[in-house]
Coordinates of C-alpha atoms and ligand atoms in Angstrom, one line a residue:
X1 CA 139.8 255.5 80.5
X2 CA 138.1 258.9 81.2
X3 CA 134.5 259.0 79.7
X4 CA 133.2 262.0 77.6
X5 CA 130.7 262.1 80.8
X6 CA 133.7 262.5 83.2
X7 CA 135.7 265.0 81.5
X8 CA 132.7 267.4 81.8
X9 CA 131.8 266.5 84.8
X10 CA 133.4 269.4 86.8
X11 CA 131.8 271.7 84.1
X12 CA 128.7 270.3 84.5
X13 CA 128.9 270.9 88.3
X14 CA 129.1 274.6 88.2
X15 CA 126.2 274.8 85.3
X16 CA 122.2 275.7 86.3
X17 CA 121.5 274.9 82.9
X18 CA 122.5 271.6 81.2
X19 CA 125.3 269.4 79.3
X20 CA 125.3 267.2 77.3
X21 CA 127.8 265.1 75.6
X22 CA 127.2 262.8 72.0
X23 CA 125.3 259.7 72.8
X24 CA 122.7 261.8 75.1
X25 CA 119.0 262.9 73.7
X26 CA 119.5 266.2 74.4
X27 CA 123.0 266.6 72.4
X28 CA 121.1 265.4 69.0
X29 CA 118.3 268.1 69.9
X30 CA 120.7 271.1 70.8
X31 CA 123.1 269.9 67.7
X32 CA 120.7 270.1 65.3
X33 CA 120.2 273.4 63.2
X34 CA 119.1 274.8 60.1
X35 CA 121.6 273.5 58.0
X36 CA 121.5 270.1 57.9
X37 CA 124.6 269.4 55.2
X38 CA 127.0 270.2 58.0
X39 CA 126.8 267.4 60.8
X40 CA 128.1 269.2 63.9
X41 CA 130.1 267.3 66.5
X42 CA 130.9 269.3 69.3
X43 CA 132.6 267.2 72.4
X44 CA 129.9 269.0 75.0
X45 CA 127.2 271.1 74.4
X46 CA 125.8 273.2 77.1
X47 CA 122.2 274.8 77.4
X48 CA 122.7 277.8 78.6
X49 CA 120.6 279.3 81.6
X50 CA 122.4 282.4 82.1
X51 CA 124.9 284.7 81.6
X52 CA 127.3 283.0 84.5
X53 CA 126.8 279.4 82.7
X54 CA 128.7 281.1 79.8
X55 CA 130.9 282.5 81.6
X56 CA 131.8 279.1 83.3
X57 CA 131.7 277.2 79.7
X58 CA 134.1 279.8 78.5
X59 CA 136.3 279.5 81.5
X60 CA 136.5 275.8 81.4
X61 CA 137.8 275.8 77.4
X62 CA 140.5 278.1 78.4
X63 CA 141.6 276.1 81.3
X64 CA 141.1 272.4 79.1
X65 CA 142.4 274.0 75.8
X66 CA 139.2 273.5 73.9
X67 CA 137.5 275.9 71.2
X68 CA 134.3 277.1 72.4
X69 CA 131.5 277.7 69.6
X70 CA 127.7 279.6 70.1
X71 CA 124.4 278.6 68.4
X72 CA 121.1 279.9 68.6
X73 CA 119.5 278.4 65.6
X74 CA 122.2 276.9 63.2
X75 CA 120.9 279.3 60.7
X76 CA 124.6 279.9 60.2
X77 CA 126.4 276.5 60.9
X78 CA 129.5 277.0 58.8
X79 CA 131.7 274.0 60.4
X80 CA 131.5 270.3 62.1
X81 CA 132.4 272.4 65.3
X82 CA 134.8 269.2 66.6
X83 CA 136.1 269.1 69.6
X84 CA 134.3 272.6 71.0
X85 CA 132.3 272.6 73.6
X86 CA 129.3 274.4 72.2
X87 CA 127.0 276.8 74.3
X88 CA 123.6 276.9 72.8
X89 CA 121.8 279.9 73.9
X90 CA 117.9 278.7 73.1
X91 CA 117.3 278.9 76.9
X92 CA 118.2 283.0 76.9
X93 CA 114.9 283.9 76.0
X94 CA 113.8 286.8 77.4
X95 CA 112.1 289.4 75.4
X96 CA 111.2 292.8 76.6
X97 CA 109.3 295.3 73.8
X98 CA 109.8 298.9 75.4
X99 CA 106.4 301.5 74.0
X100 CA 109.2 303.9 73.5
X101 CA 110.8 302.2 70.9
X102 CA 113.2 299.5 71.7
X103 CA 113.8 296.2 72.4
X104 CA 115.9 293.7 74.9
X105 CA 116.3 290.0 73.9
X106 CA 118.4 287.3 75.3
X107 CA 120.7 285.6 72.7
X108 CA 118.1 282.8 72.1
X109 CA 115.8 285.1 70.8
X110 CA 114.5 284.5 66.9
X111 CA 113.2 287.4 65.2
X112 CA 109.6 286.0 64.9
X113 CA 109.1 286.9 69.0
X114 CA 110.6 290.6 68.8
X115 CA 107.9 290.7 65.4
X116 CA 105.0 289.7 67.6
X117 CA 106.2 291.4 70.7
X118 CA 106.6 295.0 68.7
X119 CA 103.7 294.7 66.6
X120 CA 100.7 295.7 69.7
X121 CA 102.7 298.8 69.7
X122 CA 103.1 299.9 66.3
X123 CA 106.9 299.0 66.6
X124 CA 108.9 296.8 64.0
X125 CA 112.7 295.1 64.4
X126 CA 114.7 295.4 61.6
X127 CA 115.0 291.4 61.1
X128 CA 116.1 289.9 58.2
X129 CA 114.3 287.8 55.3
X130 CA 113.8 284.8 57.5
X131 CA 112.0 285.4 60.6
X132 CA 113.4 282.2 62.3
X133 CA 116.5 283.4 62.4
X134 CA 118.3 284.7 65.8
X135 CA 118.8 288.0 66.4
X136 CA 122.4 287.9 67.8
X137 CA 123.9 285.9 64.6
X138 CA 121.7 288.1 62.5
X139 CA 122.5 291.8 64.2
X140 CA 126.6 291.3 64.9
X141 CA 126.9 290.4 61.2
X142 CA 125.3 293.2 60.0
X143 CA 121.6 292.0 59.6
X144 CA 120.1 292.9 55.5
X145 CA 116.4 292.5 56.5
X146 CA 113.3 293.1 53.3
X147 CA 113.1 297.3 54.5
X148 CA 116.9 297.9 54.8
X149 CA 117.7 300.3 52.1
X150 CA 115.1 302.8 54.0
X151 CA 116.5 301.8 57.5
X152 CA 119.8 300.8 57.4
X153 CA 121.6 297.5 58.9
X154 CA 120.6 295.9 62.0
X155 CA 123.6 296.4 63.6
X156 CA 124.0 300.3 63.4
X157 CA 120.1 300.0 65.7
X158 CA 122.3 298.1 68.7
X159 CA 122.3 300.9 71.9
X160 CA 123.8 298.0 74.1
X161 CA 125.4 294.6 74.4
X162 CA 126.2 292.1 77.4
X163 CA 128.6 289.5 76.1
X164 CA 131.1 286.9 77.9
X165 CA 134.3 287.8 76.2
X166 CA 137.2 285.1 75.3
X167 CA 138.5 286.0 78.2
X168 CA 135.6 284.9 80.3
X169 CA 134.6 288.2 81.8
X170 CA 131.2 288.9 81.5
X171 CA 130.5 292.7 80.2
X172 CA 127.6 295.6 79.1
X173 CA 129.1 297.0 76.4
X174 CA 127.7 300.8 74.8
X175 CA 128.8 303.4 72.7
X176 CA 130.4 304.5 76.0
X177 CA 131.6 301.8 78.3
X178 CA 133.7 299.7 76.2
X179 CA 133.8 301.3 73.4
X180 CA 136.2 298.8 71.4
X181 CA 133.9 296.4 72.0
X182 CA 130.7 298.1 70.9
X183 CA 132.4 298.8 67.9
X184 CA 134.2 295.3 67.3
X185 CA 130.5 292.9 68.3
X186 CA 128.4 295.1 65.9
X187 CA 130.0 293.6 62.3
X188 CA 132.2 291.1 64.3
X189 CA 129.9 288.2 64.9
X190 CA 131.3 286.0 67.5
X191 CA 134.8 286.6 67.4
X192 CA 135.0 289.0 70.7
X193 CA 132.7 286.8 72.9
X194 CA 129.4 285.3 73.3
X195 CA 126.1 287.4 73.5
X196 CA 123.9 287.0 76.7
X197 CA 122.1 290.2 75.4
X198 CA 120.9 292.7 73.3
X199 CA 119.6 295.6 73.4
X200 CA 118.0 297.9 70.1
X201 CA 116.0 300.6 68.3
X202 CA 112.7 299.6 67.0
X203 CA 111.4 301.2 64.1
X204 CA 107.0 303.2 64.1
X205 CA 105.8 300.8 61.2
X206 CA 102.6 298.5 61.7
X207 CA 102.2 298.3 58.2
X208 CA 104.3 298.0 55.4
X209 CA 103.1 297.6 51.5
X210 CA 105.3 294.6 50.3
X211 CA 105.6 291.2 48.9
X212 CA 106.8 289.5 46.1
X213 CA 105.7 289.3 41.8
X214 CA 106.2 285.7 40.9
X215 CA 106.9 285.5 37.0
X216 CA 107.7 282.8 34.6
X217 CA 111.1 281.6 33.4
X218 CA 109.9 282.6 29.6
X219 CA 109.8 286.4 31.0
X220 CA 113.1 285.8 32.7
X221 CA 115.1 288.1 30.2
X222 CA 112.7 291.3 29.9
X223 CA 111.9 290.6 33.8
X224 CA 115.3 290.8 34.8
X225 CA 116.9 293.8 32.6
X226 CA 113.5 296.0 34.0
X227 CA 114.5 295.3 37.0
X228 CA 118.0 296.2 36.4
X229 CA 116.8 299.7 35.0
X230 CA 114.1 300.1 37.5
X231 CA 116.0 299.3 40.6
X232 CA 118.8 301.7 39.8
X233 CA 115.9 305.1 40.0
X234 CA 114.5 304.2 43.3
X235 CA 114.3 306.0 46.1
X236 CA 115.5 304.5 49.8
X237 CA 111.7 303.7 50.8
X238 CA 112.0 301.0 48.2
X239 CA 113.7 298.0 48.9
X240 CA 113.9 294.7 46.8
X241 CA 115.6 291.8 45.2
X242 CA 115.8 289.6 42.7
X243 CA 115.4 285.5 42.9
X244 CA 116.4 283.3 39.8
X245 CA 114.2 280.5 41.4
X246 CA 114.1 276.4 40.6
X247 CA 111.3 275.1 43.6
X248 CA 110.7 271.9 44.1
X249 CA 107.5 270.6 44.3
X250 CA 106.5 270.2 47.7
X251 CA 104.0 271.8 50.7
X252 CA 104.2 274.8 50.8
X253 CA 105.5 275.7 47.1
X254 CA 102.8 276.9 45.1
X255 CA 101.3 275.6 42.1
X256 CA 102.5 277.6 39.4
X257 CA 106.0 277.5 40.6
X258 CA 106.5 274.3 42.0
X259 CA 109.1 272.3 39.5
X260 CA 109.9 274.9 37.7
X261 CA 112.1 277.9 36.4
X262 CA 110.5 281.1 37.8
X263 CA 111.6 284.6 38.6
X264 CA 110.4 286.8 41.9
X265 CA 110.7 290.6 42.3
X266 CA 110.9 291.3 46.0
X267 CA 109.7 295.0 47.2
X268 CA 108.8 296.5 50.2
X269 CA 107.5 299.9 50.2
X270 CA 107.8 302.2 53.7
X271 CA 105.7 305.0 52.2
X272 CA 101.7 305.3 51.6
X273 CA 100.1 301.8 49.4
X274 CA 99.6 304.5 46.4
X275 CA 102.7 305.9 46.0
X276 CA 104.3 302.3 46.5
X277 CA 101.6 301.0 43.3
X278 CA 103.1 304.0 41.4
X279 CA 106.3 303.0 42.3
X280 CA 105.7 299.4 41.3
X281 CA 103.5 299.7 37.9
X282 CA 106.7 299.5 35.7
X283 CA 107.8 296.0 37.6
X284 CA 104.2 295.0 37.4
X285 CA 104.2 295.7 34.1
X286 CA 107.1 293.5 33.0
X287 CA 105.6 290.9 31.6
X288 CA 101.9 288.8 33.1
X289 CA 103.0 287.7 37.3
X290 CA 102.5 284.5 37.3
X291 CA 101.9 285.4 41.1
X292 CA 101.0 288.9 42.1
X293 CA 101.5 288.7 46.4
X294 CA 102.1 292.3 46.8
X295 CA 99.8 294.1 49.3
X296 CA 99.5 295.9 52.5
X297 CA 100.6 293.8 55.5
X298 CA 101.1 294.0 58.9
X299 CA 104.9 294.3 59.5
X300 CA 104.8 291.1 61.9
X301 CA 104.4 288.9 58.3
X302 CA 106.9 290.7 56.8
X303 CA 108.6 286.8 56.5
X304 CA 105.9 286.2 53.4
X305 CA 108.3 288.8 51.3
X306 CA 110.8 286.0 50.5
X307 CA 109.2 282.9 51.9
X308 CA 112.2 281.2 52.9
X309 CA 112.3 278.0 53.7
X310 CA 111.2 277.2 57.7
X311 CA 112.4 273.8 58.1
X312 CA 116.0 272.0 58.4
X313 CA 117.0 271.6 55.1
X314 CA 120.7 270.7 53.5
X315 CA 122.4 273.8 52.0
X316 CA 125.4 275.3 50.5
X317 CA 125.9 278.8 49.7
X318 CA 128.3 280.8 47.9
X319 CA 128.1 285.1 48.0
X320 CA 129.4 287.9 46.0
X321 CA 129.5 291.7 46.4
X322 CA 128.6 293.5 43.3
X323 CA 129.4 297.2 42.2
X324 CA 127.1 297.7 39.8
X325 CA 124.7 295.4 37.4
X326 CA 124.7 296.9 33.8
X327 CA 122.5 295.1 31.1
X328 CA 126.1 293.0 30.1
X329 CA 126.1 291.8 34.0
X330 CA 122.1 290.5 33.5
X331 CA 123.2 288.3 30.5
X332 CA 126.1 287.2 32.0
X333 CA 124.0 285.8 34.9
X334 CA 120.9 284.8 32.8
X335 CA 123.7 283.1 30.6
X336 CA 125.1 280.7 33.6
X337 CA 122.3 281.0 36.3
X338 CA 119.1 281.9 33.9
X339 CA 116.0 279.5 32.4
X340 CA 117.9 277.7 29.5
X341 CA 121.5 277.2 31.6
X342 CA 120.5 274.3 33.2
X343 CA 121.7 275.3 36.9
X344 CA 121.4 273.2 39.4
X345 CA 120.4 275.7 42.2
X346 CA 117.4 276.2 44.1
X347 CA 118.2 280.2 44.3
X348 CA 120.6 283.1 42.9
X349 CA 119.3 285.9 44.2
X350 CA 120.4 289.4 43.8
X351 CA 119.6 291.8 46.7
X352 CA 119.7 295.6 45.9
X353 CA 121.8 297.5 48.7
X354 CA 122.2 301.4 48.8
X355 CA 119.6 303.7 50.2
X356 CA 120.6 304.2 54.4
X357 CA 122.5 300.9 53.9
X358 CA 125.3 303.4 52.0
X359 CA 124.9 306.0 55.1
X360 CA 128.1 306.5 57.0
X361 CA 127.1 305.0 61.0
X362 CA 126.8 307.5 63.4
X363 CA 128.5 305.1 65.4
X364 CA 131.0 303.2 63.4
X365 CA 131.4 300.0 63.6
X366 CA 133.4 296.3 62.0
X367 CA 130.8 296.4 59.8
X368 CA 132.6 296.3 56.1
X369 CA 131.4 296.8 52.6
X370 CA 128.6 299.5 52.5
X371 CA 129.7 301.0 49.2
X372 CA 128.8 297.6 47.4
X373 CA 125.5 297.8 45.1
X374 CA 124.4 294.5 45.3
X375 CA 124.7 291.3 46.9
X376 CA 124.8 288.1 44.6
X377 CA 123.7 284.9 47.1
X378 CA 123.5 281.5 44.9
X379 CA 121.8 278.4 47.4
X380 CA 121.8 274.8 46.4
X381 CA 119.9 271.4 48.2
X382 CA 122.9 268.8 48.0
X383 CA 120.6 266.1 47.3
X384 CA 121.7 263.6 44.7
X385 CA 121.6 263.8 41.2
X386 CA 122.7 267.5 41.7
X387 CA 125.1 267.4 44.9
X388 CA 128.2 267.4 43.3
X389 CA 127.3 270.1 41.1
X390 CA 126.3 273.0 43.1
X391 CA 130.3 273.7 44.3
X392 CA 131.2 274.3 40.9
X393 CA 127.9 275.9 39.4
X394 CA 128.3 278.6 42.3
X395 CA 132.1 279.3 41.0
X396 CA 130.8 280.0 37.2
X397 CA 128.2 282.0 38.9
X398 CA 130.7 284.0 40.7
X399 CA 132.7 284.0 37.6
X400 CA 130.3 284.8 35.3
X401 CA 129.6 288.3 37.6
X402 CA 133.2 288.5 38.6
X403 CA 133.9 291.1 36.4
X404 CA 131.2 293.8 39.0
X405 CA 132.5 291.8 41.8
X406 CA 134.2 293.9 44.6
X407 CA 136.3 290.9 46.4
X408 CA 134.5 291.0 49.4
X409 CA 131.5 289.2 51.3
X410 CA 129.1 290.3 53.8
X411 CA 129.6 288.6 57.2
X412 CA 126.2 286.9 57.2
X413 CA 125.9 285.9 53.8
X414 CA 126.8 282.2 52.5
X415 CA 127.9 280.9 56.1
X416 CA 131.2 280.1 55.7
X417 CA 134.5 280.1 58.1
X418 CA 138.3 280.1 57.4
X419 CA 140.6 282.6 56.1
X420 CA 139.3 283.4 52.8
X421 CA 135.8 284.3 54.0
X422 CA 138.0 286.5 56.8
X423 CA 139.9 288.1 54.1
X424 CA 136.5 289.1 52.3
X425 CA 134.5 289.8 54.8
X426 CA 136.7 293.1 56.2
X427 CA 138.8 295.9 55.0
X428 CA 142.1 295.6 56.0
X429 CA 142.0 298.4 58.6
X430 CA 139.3 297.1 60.2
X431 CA 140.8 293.3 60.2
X432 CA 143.8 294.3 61.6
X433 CA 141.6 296.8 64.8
X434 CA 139.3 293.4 64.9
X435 CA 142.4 291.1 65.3
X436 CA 144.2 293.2 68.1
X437 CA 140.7 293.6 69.9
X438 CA 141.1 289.3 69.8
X439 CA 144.6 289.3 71.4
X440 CA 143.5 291.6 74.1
X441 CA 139.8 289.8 74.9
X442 CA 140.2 286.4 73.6
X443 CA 144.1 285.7 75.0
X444 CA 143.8 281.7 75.3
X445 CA 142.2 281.6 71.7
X446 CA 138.8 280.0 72.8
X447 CA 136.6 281.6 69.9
X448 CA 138.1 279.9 67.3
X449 CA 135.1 277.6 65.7
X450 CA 132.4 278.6 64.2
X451 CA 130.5 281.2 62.1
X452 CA 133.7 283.2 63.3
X453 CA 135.0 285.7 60.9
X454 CA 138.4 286.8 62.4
X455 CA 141.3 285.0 64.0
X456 CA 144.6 286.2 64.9
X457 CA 147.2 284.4 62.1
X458 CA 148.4 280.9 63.9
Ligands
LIG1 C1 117.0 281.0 55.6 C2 118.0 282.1 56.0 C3 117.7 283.4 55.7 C4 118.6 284.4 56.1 N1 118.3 285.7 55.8 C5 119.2 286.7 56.1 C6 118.9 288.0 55.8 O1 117.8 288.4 55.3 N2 119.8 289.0 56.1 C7 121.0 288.7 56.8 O2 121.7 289.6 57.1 N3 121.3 287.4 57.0 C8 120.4 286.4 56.7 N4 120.7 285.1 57.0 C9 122.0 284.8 57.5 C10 122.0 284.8 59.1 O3 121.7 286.1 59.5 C11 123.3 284.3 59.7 O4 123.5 283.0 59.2 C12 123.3 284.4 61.2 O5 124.5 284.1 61.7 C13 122.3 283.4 61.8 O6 122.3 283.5 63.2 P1 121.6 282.4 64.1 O7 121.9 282.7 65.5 O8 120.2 282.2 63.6 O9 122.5 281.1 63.6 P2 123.5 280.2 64.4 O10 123.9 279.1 63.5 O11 122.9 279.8 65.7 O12 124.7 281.1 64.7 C14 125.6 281.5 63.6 C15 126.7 282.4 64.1 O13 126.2 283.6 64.6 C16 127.1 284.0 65.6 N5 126.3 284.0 66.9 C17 125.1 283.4 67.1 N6 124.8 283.6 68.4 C18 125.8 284.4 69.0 C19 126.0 284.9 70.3 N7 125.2 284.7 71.3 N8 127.1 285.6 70.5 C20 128.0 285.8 69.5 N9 127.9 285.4 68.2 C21 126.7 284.6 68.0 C22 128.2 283.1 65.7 O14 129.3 283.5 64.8 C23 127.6 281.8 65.2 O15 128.6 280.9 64.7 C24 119.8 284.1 56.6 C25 120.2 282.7 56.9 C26 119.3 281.7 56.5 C27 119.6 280.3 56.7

């Protein structure tokens, strides 16, 4: 009988990084992510060293008929990945801040490096909420980061892109060589190929006036209808979002929210710390923050703005685009998701969009959805007593909202695969460009496991 060793073995020959297959130490380090509800069990994992050992990991799928399957982090593990061989790109971790205003980072990369890399020369990344996060998972779906609605998405900042396409050729890919591609990566996640590189636009901004007001779950009505009425007049230097929070208690929690119902406000400001206070006065003013954390900070912290969790934890997700929020749409969610509903989730968290987030590319791109007003993310902890209620908690959620809901999903919200989340995540046009580019790059369907929003239909 061939051995899961032996079956690699000729893989593993033509590799300068590693493999590793289950039973192996370093197949439970490389397997384990963020996301600790989804187990994943690829047949092979391979550390990648460079772009050639992706090539050669590609290569080998086609030729064996396996799925191959990318992580950086496993911020965005959306299946059990069997069968794949996976190519983890930690290794690919080179990071190059240019003075003049961009970055280069291999696909390993987390956000937290390009923070402290830019930061000596005045330059910010447009990461997301979670600094921990990878920037190739983050930027090819989009990337919604705590200054987006004065900045725009992550992925409309990409000037170039080397990737190892389905077909196992490795490529730089711009606005003018490959021009398919440039447009199919930046919205596409990993449906074209697997990211050795990137390179992007950094943004001047050392400092940023920003952070979060913590209030209780007995302010959660007049809290949450001002911020309705206060969100909809600001301008695109203002960006923020709303958390329906339940936090444990446990490090790192503080003491006034830990166990219990509590609300944040969200806002980052990119103009002078007195015009943002203006700006903020009437949220301040909401009701008595139980927690007042907003302040001038040096963008490299710009993680403390929604404290997200740092360490593996079990999750599910569920995500909504909304159209609008009128006052009916706050008591619909305050009804199912607020202080007195008894929900069993850790978060529902409204994030405003708008601002440069609405702004037509000047590059287009896969990227779907920037008419939608606001995106509805609702995260649960599967632990028991709770597990088995978080599913259908997120559905009356949804439901509750469905009425502003526009049908479709941002790529990088509520990690999720299969043809539903395809179906949302994409117009139809742009499906149909995305699954054609697939037939042409991908021919031996290879990138088929996954955080992978597209496949062509079976
Ligand atoms: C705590 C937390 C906070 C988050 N905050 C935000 C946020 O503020 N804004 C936002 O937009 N998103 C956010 N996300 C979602 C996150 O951007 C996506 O889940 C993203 O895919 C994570 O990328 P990763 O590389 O870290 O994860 P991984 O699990 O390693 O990768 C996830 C997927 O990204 C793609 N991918 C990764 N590497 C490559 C590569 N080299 N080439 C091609 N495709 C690749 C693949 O589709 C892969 O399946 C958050 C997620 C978490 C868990």
């Amino acid at each position: 009988m061939t051995t899961a060793v032996e079956t690699f073995e000729a893989l593993r020959r033509r590799l300068t990084g590693a493999l590793a297959v289950p039973g192996e130490p370093l197949y439970a380090a490389l397997t384990a992510g963020f996301n600790v509800a989804i187990a994943a069990t690829p047949a092979a994992v391979v550390e990648a060293r460079d772009a050639q050992d992706v090539v050669e990991a590609v290569r080998f799928a086609a030729t064996t008929g396996r799925a191959v399957a990318v992580q950086a982090t496993g911020h965005g593990l959306a299946s059990t990945l069997d069968g794949a061989i996976l190519v983890h790109t930690g290794r690919l971790d080179e990071c190059v801040v240019h003075p003049d205003g961009w970055a280069r980072v291999g696909a390993g990369v987390r956000w937290q490096q390009v923070l402290d890399a830019a930061a000596p020369h005045g330059l910010a990344p447009l990461c997301g909420s979670a600094p921990a996060v990878g920037v190739v998972g983050y930027t090819t779906g989009g990337g919604l980061g705590p200054v987006a609605r004065t900045y725009g998405w992550a992925s409309d900042r990409v000037r170039a892109i080397e990737i190892v396409t389905g077909d196992g050729v490795p490529r730089r890919v711009t606005a003018t060589e490959e021009p398919d591609l440039f447009w199919g990566v930046r919205g596409g996640k990993g449906a074209l190929g697997i990211v050795t590189a990137l390179e992007f636009d950094l943004v001047p901004l050392p400092e940023v006036y920003a952070g979060a007001l913590y209030f209780a779950g007995a302010d959660a009505h007049a809290v949450v209808h001002r911020w309705r009425e206060w969100s909809s007049a600001l301008p695109a230097e203002a960006t923020t979002s709303l958390a329906l929070l339940q936090l444990p208690p446990m490090p790192g929690v503080p003491e006034p929210l830990a166990g219990k119902f509590s609300v944040a406000v969200r806002f980052a400001w990119t103009g002078s710390q007195a015009s943002g206070e203006a700006v903020l006065a009437p949220m301040r003013a909401a009701a008595e923050p139980l927690i007042d954390a907003v302040q001038t900070i040096p963008y490299a912290g710009i993680g403390m703005v929604h404290a997200d969790p740092v360490d593996p934890m079990p999750v599910v997700e569920d995500t909504d685009l909304l159209t609008a929020l009128p006052a009916e749409a706050v008591d619909a969610l305050l009804a199912v998701a607020g202080p007195d509903a008894r929900s069993p989730q850790v978060i529902v968290e409204l994030r405003q969009l708008g601002g440069a987030l609405a702004a037509e590319p000047a590059q287009p791109s896969a990227l779907c959805h920037r008419d939608a007003a606001f995106v509805l993310t609702i995260i649960g902890v599967p632990v028991p007593p709770i597990a088995d209620a978080l599913v259908p908690h997120a559905a009356a959620v949804r439901a509750a909202l469905g009425p502003w809901a526009t049908g479709g999903a941002l790529p990088n919200h509520g990690a999720a695969a299969g043809p539903e989340r395809i179906a949302r995540s994409y117009d139809a046009e742009t499906l149909t460009r995305l699954i054609e580019l697939t037939e042409r790059y991908d021919p031996a369907h290879v990138l088929r496991a996954g955080q992978v929003p597209v496949r062509p239909a079976a």
